[in-house]
Structure formats: structure tokens, C-alpha cells
Tab-separated table of C-alpha atoms in Angstrom:
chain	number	residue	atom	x	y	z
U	14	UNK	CA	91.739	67.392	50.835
U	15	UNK	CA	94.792	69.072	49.939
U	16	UNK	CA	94.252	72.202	51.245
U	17	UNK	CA	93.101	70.680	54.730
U	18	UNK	CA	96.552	69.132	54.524
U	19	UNK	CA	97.783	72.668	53.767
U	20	UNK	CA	96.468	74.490	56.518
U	21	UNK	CA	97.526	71.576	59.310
U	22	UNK	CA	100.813	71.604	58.215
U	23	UNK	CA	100.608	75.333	58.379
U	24	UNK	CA	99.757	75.432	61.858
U	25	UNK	CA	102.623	73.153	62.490
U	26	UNK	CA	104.928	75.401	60.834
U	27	UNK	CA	103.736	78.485	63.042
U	28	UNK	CA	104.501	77.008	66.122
U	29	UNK	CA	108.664	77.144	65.036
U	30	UNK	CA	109.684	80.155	66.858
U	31	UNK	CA	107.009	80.957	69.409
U	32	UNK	CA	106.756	81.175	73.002
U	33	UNK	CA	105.825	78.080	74.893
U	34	UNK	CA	101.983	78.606	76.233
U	35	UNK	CA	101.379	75.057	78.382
U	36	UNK	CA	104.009	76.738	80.818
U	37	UNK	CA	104.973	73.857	83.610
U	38	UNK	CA	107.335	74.028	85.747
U	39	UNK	CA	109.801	72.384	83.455
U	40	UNK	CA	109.628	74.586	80.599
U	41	UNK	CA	112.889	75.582	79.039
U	42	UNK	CA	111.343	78.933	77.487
U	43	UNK	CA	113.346	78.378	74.109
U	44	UNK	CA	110.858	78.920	71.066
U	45	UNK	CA	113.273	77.020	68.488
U	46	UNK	CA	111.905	73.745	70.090
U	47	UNK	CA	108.301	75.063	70.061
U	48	UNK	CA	105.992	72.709	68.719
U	49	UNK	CA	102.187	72.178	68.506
U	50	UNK	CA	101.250	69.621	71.434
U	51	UNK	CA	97.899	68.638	70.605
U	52	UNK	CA	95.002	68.163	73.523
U	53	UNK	CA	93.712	64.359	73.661
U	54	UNK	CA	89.809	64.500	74.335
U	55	UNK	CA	87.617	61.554	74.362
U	56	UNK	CA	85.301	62.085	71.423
U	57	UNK	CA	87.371	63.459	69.452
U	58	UNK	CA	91.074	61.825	69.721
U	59	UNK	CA	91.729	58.300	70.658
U	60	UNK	CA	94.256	55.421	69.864
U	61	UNK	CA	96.494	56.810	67.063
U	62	UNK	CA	94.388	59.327	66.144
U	63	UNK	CA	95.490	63.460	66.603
U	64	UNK	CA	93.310	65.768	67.813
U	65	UNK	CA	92.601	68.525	65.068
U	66	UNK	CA	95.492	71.309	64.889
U	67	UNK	CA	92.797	73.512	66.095
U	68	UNK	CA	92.999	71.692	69.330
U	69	UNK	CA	96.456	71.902	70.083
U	70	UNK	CA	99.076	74.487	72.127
U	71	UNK	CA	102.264	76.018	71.413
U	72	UNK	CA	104.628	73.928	73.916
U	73	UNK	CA	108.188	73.732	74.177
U	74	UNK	CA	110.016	70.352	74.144
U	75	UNK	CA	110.300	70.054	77.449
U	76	UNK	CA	106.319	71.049	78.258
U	77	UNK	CA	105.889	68.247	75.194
U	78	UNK	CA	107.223	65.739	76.798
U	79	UNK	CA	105.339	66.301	79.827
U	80	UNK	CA	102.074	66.357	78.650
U	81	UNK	CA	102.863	63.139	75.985
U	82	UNK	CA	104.191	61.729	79.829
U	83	UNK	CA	107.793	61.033	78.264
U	84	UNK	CA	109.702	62.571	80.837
U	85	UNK	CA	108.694	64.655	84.137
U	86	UNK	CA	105.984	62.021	85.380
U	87	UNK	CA	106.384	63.026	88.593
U	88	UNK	CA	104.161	66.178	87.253
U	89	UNK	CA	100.047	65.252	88.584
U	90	UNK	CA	98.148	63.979	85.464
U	91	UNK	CA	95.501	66.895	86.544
U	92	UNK	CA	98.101	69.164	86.926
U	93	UNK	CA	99.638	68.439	83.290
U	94	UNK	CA	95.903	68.708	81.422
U	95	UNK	CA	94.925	71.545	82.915
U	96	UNK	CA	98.607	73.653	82.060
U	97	UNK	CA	98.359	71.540	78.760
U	98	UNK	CA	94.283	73.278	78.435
U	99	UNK	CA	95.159	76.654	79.103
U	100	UNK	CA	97.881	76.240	76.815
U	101	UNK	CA	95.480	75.558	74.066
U	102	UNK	CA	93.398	78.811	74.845
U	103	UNK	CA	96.527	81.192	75.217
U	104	UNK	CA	97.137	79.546	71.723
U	105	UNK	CA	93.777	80.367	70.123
U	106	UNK	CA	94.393	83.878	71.940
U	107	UNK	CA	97.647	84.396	70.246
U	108	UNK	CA	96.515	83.363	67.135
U	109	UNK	CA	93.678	85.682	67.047
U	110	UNK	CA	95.657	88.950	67.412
């Protein structure tokens, strides 16, 4: 179980530094407040559970609170998942290169 531990908290750490890939409207393009916004899916997140790291996207603060609907709620819900989805595949992209 450690090493599970290990590699989430690695992912975590990666996202420090990198470019914001959820990309709304709102996003202040600074990396040093990069962090991994994780995807909610029914199934497989739900009340105060995560999704897995694997499901997650490099997001800025500002893109976070969007798609955790802290701040910029004026933003569609639709519009939000779907920036918040590609996100998540630019992500996996990133990561695989």
C-alpha cells in the first residue's frame, strides 16, 4: 500500500510547475499554482471520495476553482466538465511523451 501512496503523491508533485491543461476562460496561465484537479465520475468518485490520480488534469488555481465550483459559477456546468475532460486527456498526453 505504500507504494500506491508513493506514486499518488507523485503525481501530485508533478503537477508543481506545469502548464494548466483544463484551459477556461479564467485561467491565469501561472504553473506555480498548478495542481492536479481530479475528474468526478459516477462509478468511480462520489461523496468524499477522489477520483484516482490517473483521472485527474493539470489545472491552475483559478481553472481549480472553477471546476470544484468555488468561484466563476457563472461558467455552464457542461461547459466546465467538458474543459475540465479534455484537460484530463491533454494530461495523459503530456505525461506520455
Amino acid at each position: 500500500m505504500h507504494a500506491e501512496s508513493d506514486h499518488h503523491m507523485s503525481l501530485r508533485k508533478e503537477a508543481r510547475g506545469k502548464p494548466c491543461m483544463i484551459r477556461l476562460p479564467c485561467c491565469n496561465g501561472n504553473p506555480e499554482t498548478t495542481v492536479l484537479c481530479h475528474y468526478r465520475l459516477i462509478g468511480i468518485s462520489g461523496m468524499g471520495m477522489k477520483s484516482p490520480d490517473e483521472i485527474a488534469a493539470w489545472g491552475c488555481s483559478d481553472c481549480h476553482d472553477a471546476v470544484d465550483r468555488r468561484r466563476y459559477k457563472d461558467y455552464e456546468f457542461d461547459f466546465v466538465r467538458l474543459a475540465h475532460a479534455e484537460g484530463v486527456f491533454r494530461t495523459w498526453y503530456a505525461r506520455m511523451r
